[in-house]
Coordinates of C-alpha atoms in Angstrom, one line a residue:
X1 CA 0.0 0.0 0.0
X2 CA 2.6 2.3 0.9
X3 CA 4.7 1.5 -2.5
X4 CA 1.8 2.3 -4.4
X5 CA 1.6 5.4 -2.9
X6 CA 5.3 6.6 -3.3
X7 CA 5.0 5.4 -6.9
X8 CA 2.0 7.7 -7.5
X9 CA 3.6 10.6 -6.0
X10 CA 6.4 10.4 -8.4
X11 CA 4.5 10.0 -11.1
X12 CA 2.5 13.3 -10.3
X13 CA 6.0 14.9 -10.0
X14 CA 7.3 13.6 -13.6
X15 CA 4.2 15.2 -15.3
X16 CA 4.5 18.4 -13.3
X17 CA 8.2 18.0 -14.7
X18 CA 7.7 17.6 -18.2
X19 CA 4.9 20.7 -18.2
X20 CA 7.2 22.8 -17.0
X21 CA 10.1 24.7 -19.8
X22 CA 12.0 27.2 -19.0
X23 CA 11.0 31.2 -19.6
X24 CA 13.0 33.7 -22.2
X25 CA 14.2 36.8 -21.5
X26 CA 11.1 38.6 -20.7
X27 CA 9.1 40.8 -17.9
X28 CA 6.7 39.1 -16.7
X29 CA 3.4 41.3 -15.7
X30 CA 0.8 39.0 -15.0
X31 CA 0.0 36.2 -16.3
X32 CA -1.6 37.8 -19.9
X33 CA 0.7 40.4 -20.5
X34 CA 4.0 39.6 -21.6
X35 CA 6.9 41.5 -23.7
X36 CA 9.4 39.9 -26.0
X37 CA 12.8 41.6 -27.8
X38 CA 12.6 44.0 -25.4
X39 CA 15.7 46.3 -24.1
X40 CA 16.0 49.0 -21.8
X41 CA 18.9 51.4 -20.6
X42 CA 21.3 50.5 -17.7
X43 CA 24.2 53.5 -17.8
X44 CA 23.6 56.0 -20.2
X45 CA 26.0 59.7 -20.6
X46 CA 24.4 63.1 -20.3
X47 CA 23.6 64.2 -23.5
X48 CA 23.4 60.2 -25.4
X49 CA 20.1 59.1 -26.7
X50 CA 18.8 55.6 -25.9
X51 CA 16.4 54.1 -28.8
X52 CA 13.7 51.6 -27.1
X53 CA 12.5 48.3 -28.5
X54 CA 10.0 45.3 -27.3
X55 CA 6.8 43.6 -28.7
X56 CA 3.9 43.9 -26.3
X57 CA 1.2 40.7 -26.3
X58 CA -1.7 39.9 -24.2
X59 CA -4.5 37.7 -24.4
X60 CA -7.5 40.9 -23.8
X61 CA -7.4 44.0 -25.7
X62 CA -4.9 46.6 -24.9
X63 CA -6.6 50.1 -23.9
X64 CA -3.5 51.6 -23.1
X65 CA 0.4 51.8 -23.3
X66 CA 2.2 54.1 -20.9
X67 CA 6.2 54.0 -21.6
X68 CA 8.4 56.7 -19.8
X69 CA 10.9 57.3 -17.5
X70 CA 10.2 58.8 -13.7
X71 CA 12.5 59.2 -11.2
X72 CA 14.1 57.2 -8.6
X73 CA 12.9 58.9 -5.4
X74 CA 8.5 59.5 -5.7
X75 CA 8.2 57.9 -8.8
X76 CA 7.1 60.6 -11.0
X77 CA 6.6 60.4 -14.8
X78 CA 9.4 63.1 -16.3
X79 CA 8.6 64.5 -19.3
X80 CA 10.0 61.9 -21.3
X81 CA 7.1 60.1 -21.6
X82 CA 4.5 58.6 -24.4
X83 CA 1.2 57.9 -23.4
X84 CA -1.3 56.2 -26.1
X85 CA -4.9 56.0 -24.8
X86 CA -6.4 54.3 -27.9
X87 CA -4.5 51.2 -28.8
X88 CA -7.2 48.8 -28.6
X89 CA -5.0 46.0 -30.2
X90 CA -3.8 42.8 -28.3
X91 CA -0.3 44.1 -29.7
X92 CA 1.8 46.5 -29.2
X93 CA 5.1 48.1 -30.5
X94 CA 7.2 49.7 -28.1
X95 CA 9.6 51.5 -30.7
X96 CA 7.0 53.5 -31.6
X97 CA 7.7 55.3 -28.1
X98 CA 10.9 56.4 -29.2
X99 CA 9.2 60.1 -31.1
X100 CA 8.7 60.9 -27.6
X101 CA 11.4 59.6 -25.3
X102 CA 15.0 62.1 -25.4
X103 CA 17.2 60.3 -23.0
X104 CA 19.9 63.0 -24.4
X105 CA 17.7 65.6 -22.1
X106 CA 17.6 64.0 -19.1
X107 CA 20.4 65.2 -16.4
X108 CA 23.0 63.0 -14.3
X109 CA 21.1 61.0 -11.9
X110 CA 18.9 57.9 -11.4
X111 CA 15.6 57.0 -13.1
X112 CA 13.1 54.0 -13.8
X113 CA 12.6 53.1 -17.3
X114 CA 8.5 51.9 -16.8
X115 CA 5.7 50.5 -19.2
X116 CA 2.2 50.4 -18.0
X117 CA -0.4 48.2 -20.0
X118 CA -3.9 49.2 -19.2
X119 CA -6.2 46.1 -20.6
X120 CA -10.0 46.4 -21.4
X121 CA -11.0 44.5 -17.8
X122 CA -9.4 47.4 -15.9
X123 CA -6.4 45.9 -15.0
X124 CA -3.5 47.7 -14.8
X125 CA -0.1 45.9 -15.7
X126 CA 3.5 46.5 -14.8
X127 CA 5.7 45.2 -18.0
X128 CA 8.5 47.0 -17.3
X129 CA 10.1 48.5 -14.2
X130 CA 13.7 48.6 -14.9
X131 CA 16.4 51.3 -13.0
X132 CA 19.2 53.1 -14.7
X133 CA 21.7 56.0 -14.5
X134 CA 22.2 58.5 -16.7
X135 CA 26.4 60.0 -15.5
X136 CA 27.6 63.4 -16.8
X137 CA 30.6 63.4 -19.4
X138 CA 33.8 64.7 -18.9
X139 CA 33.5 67.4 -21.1
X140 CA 30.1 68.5 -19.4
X141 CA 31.3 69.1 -16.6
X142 CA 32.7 72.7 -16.0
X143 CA 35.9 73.7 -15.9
X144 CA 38.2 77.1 -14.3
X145 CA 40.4 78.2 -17.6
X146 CA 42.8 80.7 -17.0
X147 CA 41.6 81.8 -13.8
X148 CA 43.8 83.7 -11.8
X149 CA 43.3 84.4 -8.2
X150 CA 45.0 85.9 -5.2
X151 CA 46.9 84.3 -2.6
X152 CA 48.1 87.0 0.0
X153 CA 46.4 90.5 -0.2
X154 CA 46.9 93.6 2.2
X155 CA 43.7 94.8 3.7
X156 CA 42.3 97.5 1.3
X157 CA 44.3 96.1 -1.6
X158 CA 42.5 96.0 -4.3
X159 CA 42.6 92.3 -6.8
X160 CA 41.4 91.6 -10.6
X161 CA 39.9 88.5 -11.3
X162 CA 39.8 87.1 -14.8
X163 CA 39.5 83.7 -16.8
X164 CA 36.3 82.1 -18.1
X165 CA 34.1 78.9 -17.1
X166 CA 33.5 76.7 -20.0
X167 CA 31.3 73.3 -20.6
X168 CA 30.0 71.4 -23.6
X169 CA 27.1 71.7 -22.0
X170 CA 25.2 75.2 -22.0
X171 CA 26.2 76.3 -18.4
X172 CA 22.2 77.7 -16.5
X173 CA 24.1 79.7 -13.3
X174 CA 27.9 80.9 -12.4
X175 CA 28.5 82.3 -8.9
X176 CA 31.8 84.0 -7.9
X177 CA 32.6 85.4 -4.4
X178 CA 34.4 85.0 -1.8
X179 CA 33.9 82.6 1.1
X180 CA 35.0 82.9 5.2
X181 CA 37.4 80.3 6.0
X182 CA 36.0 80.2 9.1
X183 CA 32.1 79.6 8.7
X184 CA 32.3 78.5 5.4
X185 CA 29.7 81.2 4.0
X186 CA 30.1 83.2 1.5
X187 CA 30.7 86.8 2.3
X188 CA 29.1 90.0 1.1
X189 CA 31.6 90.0 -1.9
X190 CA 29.6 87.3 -3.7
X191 CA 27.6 87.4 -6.9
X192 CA 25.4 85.3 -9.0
X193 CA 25.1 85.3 -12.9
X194 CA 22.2 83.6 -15.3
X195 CA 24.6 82.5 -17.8
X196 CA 22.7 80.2 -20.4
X197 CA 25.8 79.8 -23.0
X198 CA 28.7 77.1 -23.1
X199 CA 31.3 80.2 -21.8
X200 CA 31.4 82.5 -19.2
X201 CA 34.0 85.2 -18.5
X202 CA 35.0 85.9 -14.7
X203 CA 35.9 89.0 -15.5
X204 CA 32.6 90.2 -15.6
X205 CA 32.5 89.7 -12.0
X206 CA 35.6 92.0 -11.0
X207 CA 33.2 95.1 -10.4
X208 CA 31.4 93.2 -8.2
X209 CA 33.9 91.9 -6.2
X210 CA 35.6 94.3 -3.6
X211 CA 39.0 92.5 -2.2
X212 CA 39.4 95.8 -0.9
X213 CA 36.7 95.6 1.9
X214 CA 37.9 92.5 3.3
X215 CA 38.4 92.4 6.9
X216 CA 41.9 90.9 8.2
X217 CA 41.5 86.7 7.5
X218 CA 42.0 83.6 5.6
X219 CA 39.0 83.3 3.1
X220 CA 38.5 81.2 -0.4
X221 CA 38.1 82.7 -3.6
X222 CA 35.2 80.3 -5.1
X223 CA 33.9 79.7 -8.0
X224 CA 30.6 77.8 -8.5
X225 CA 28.9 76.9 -11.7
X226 CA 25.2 75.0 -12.7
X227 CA 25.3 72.5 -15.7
X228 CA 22.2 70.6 -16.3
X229 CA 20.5 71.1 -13.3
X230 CA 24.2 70.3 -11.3
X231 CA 25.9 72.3 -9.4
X232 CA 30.0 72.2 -9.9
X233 CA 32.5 74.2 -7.7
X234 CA 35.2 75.0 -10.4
X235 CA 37.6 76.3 -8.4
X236 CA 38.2 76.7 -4.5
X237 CA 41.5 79.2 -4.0
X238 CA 42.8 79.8 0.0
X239 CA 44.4 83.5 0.2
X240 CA 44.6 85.2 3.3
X241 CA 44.2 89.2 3.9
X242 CA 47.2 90.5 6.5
X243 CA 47.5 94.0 7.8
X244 CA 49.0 96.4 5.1
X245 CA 52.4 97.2 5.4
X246 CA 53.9 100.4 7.2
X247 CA 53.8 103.6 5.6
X248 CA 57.6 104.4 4.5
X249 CA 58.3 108.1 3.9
X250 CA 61.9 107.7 3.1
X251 CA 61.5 107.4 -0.7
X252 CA 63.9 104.1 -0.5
X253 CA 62.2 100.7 -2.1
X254 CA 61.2 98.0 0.0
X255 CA 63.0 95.1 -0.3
X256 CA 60.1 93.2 0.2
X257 CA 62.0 89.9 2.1
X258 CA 65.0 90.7 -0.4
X259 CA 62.9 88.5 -2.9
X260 CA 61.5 91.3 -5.2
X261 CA 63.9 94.1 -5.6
X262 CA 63.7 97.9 -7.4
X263 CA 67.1 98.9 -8.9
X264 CA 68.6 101.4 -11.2
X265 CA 65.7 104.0 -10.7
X266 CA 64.4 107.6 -10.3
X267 CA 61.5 108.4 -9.1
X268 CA 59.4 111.7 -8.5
X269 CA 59.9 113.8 -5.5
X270 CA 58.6 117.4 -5.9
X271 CA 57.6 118.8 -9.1
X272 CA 54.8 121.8 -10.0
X273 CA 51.8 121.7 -11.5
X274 CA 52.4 120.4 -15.2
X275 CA 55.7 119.5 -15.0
X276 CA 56.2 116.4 -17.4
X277 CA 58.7 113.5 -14.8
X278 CA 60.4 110.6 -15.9
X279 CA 60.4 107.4 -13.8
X280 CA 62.9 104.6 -14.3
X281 CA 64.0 101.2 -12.7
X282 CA 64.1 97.4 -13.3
X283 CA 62.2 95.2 -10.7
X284 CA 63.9 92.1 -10.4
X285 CA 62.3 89.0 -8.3
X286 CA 63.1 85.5 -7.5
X287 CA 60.3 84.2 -8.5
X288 CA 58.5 84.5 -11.9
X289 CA 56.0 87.8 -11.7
X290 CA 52.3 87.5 -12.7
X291 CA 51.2 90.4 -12.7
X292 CA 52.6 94.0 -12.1
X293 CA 50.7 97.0 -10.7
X294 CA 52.1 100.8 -10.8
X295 CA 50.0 103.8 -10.0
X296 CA 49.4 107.1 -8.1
X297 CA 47.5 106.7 -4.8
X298 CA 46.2 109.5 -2.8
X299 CA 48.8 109.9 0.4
X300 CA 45.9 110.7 2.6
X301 CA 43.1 108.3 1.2
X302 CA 45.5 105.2 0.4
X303 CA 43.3 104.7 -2.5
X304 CA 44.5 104.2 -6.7
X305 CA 43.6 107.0 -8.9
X306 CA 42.1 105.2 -11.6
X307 CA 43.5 107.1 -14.1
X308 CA 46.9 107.1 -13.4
X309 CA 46.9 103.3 -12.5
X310 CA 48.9 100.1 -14.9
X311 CA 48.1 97.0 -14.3
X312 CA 49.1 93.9 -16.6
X313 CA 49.1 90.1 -15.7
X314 CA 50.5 87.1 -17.7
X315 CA 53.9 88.8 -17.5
X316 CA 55.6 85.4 -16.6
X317 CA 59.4 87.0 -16.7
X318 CA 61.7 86.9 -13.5
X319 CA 61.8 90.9 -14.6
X320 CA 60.3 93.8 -15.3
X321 CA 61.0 97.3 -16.8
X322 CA 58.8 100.3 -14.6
X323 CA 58.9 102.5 -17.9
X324 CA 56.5 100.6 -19.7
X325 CA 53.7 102.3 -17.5
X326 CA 54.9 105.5 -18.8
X327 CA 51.8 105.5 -20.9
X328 CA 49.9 104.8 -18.2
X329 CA 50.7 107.3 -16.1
X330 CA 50.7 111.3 -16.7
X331 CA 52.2 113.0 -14.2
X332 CA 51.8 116.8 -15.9
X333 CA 48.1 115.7 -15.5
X334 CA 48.1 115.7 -11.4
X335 CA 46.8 118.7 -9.3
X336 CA 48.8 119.9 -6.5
X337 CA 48.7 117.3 -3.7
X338 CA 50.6 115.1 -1.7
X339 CA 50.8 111.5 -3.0
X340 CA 52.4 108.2 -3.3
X341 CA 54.0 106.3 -6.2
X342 CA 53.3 102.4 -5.7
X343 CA 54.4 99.5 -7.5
X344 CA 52.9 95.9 -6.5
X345 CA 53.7 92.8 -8.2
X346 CA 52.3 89.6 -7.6
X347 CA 54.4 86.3 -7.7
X348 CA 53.4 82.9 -6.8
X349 CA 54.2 82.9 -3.5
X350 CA 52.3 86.0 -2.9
X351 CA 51.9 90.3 -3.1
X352 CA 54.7 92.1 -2.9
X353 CA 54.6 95.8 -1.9
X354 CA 58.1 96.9 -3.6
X355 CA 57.5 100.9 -3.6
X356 CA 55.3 103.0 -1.8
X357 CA 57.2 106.4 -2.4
X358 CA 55.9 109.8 -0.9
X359 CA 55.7 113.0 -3.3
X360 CA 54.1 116.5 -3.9
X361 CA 52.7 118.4 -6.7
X362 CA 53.0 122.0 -5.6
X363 CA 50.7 124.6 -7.5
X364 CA 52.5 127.1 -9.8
X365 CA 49.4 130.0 -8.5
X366 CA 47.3 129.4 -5.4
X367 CA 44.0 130.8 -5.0
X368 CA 44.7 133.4 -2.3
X369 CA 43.0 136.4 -4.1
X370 CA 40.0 134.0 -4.7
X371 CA 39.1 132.7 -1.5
X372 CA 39.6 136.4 -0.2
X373 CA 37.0 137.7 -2.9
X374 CA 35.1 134.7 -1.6
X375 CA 35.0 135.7 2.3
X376 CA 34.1 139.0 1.4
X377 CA 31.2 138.0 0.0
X378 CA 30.3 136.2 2.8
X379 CA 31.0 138.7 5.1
X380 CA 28.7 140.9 3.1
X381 CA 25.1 140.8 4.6
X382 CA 23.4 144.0 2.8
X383 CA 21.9 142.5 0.1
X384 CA 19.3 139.9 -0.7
X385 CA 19.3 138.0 -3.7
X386 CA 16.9 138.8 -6.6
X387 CA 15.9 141.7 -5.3
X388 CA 18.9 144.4 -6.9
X389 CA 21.8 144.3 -9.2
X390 CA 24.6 142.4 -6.7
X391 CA 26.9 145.1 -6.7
X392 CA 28.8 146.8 -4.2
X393 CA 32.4 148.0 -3.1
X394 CA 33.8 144.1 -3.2
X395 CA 32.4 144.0 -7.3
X396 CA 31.0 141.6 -8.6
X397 CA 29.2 138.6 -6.9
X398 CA 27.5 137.0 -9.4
X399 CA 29.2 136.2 -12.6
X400 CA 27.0 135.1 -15.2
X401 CA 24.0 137.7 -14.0
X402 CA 25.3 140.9 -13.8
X403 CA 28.8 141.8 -14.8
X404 CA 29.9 143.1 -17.3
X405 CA 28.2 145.2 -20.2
X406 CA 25.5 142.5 -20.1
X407 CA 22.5 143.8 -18.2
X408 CA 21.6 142.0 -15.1
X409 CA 19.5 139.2 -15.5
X410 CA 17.6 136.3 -13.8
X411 CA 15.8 133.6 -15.2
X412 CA 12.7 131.9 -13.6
X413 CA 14.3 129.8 -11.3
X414 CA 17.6 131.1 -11.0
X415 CA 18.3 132.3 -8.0
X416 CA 17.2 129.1 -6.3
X417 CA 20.0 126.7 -8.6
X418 CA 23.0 128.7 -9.2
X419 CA 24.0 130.9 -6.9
X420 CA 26.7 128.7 -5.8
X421 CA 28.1 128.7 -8.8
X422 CA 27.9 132.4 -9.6
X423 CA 29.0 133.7 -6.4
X424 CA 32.5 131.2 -7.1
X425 CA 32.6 131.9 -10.2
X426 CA 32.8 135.5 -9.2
X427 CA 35.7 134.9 -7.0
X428 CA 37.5 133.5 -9.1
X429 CA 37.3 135.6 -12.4
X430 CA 37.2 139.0 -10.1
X431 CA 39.5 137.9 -7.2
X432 CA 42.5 135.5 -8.6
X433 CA 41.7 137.4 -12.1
X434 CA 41.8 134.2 -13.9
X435 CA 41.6 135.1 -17.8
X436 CA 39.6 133.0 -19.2
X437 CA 36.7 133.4 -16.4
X438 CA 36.8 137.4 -16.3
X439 CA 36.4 136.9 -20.2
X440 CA 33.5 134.4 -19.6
X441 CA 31.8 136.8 -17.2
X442 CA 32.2 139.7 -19.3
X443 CA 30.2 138.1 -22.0
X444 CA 27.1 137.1 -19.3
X445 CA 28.0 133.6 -18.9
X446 CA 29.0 131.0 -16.1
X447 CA 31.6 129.3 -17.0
X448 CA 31.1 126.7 -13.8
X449 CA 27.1 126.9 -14.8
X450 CA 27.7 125.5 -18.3
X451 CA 26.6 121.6 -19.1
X452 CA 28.4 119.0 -19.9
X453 CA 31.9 120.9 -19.1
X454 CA 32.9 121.0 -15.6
X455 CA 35.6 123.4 -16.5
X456 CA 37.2 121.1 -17.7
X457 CA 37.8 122.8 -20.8
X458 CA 39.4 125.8 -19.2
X459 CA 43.3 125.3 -18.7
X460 CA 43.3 127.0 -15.1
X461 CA 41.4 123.9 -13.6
X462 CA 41.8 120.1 -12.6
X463 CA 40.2 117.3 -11.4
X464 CA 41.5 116.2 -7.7
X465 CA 39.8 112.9 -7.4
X466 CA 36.2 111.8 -6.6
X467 CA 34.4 112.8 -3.2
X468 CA 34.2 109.3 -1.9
X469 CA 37.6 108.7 -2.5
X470 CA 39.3 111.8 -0.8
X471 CA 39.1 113.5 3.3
X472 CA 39.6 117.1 4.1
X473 CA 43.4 116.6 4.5
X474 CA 43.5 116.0 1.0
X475 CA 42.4 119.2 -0.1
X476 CA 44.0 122.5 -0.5
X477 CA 42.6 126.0 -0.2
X478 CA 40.6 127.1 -3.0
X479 CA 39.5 124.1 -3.7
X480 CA 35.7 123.7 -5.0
X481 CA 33.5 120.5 -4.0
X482 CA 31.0 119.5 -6.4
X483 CA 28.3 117.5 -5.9
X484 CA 27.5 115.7 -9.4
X485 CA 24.1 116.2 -11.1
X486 CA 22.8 114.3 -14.6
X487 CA 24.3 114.5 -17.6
X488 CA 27.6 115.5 -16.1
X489 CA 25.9 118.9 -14.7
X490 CA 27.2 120.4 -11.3
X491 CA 24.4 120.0 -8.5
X492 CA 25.7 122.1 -6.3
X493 CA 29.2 124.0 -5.6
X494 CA 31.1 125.1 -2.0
X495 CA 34.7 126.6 -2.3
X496 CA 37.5 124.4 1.0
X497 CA 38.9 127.9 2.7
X498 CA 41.0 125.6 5.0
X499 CA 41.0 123.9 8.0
X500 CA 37.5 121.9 8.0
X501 CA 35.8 125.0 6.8
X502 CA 34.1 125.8 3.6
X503 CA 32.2 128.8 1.7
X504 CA 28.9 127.8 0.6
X505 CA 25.5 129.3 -0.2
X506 CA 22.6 128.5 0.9
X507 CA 19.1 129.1 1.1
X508 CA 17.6 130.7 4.1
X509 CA 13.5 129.8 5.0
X510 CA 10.9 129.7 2.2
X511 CA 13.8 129.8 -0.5
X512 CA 14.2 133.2 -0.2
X513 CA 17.9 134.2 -0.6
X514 CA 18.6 136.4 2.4
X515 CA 21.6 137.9 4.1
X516 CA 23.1 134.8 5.3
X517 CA 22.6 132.9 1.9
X518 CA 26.5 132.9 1.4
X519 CA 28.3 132.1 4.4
X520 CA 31.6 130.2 6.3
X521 CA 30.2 127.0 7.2
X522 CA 32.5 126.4 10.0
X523 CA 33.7 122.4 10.4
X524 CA 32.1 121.4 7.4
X525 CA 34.3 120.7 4.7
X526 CA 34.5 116.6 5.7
X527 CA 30.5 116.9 5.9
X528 CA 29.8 118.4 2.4
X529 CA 32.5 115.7 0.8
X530 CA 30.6 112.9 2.8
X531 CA 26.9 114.4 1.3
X532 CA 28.7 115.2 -2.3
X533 CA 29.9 110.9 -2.4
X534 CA 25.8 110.3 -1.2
X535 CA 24.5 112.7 -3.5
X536 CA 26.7 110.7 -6.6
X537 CA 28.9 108.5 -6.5
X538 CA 30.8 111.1 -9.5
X539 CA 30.7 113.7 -7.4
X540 CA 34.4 115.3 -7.2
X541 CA 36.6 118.4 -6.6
X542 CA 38.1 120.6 -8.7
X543 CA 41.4 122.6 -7.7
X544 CA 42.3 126.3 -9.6
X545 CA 46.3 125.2 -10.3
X546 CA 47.1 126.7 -13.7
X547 CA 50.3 126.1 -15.0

């Protein structure tokens, strides 16, 4: 009884045996849906298609083909996707998907390559649920080329950046700033750029970027940059800001630690207004040098006169001749002042402050007569403006309304915008007896009133430097501060008597010029070049220093 049973049980076993053959290489989704000749990606490059293939069968109609890819985390459908809602077929190609699929547009990450079968009973069928990765290229991913960036900087020194950020990929966002060591944020000198191009130059950054307002530190210049959807840090630079050197007055070069050395020169020491000087010397280093910067820097300010400033990188020589900033650098061009002659260069190993020479541009007139005229104006408190012909033992106080043959004149308006000028312009034309303003005021006009010149024109005047840029103890006597208005226009003018002092007009209540209008304003000079650099930032003064 028992044998009988053990033979039965094997004989169950050998059918169940021969009805069973093993499967091909398919996905099974139920048990009447299959998929033959299929394929589907495993590890694909950013920017590489992927061309899909498979023949769909099942034994009820087909309502529906969903083939796509979604993504790895919550499984949603990206837009490569192809949807067909009316197949009604119990076949079904998958190629014809591929119109619809881009696998070249799909960024670096993971993905499911998925077919849904939707069958006329309701049922929903899972063919295909297969993972991949799509990995960027080599070529995609951005790169720093010929970026340059600082390794030791004095505080207040100012630093160009340049280079570009390129990718075979169209690059979406580029930041460049500069990041605290220590917390590892980025910094107020920072700034972001929507790019959408293969390229980007840093360069267009440098404005942005103020190495000069960085506190004593170690920091990173950074560069970060967005390719498909990625974010890349390009390049990560340590450079450290360090106290700036001592001011040296002797006129000797700094050795700089002996490894970057001036020699063989002649430099500027006192000179007059207009006076064409010759500087000479060889700077020798140790090291190869970069980059070279010579320039004119306010002695009181410490700050670069833009316009008397050289700068040029990929110099890449262990030398270095100072006259090729000759052209650079005009020296006949400075008012009188007191300022500095500084060359930096810039190896590998760091900054190197190899002259910071002291010298002074002395004035071949000085405005004596002119501020005189001025504080007897002031002093003058008999008259109201707009009321008479301002006239009176001094002369003239208003140049451009009353002198001269021209009859006395004010336009609508008038005496509310220009009496600062007028009453200077006076001054100068009646009290210093500059030629060329007597002539202007003769003929009715206002020279400093006139648009779009700022004097400019005239030979008896020049431009100190910009209001932000300067304090009191850069100014000399005679001096005018102008506050900048549009189109290159004076706002408003005040003549620097000395001290902190200055002679300005102003109106009294209601508008009304009064007595007081002009007027010492006594410790105000620093205040007015303050306002002027927050009225404009192109605010400036102008010094009387004709040659």
């Amino acid at each position: 009884m028992k044998t009988k049973r053990l033979i039965s049980i094997f004989m169950m076993l050998a059918v169940v045996l021969t009805m069973w053959t093993p499967m091909s290489a398919v996905y099974a989704a139920g048990s009447n849906v299959t998929i033959k000749d299929s394929n589907a990606p495993s590890s694909i490059t950013v920017g590489k298609d992927f061309s899909v293939k498979g023949k769909i069968s099942s034994d009820t109609t087909i309502a529906r083909v969903e083939i796509g890819v979604t993504t790895k985390g919550g499984g949603k459908w990206t837009a490569q996707k192809y949807d067909n809602k009316s197949v009604n077929t119990k076949t079904f190609d998958v190629s014809k998907a591929n119109s619809k699929l881009k696998f070249n547009n799909l960024n670096a990450g993971s993905y499911y390559y998925r077919i849904y079968v939707h069958t006329t009973d309701t049922k929903v069928h899972t063919v295909v649920n297969k993972k991949f990765t799509v990995k960027e290229s080599s070529s995609a991913k951005p790169k720093a080329v010929n970026c340059n960036a600082p390794t030791q900087l004095q505080k207040g020194m100012a630093y160009y950046i340049t280079g570009k950020v390129t990718s075979s990929k169209k690059i979406s966002k580029v930041t460049v700033g500069v990041v605290n060591k220590k917390t590892g944020k980025w910094t107020a000198q920072k700034k972001t750029f929507t790019v959408g191009a293969k390229s980007f130059s840093v360069k267009k950054a440098d404005k942005y970027i103020k190495f000069g307002s960085l506190a004593v530190g170690n920091y990173y210049y950074k560069i970060n940059a967005t390719v498909g959807g990625k974010s890349y840090t390009v390049l990560k630079k340590q450079f450290s800001v360090v106290k700036p050197e001592p001011i040296e007055d002797s006129g000797l070069p700094q050795a700089a630690g002996n490894s970057v050395k001036l020699s063989n020169y002649t430099l500027p020491s006192k000179f007059k207004v207009g006076q064409k000087v010759k500087t000479v010397g060889i700077i020798s280093s140790k090291e190869k040098i970069k980059r070279v910067e010579i320039g004119v820097v306010y002695a009181a300010t410490n700050k670069w006169i833009s316009y008397h400033k050289y700068d040029k990188s990929g110099i890449n020589s262990k030398t270095f001749n100072i006259e090729k900033a000759a052209s650079k650098i005009s020296f006949n061009t400075l008012a009188g002042g007191t300022y500095r002659y500084r060359i930096y260069v810039h190896t590998a190993s760091g900054v190197k402050t190899v002259l910071n020479h002291k010298f002074t541009v002395t004035p071949s007139v000085k405005p004596k007569a002119a501020i005189k005229w001025a504080l007897k104006i002031a002093a003058d408190d008999t008259f109201s403006y707009g009321k008479k012909p301002q006239t009176s033992k001094v002369g003239c106080y208003f140049c451009g309304t009353n002198c001269g043959p021209v009859k006395y004149r004010k336009p609508k308006g008038y005496e509310k915008t220009y009496v600062c000028m007028t009453f200077i312009h006076a001054a100068y034309a009646h009290g210093a007896k500059d030629p060329e303003m007597l002539k202007e005021c003769k003929k009715g006009n206002n020279c400093i009133a006139l648009e779009n010149t700022n004097m400019t024109h005239y030979s008896c005047w020049m431009k100190v430097g910009l209001c932000k840029d300067l304090k009191v103890s850069d100014l000399q006597p005679g001096d005018l501060i102008v506050w900048y208005a549009a189109d290159n226009n004076n706002g408003h003018i005040s003549m620097y008597i000395g001290g902190n002092d200055i002679v300005d007009s102003t109106s009294s209540a209601g508008n009304v010029w009064g007595p007081n209008a002009i007027a010492v304003r006594k410790g105000k000079a620093q205040k007015y070049l303050n306002t002027g650099a927050k009225w404009h930032k192109k605010s400036y003064v102008m010094r009387y220093c004709k040659p």
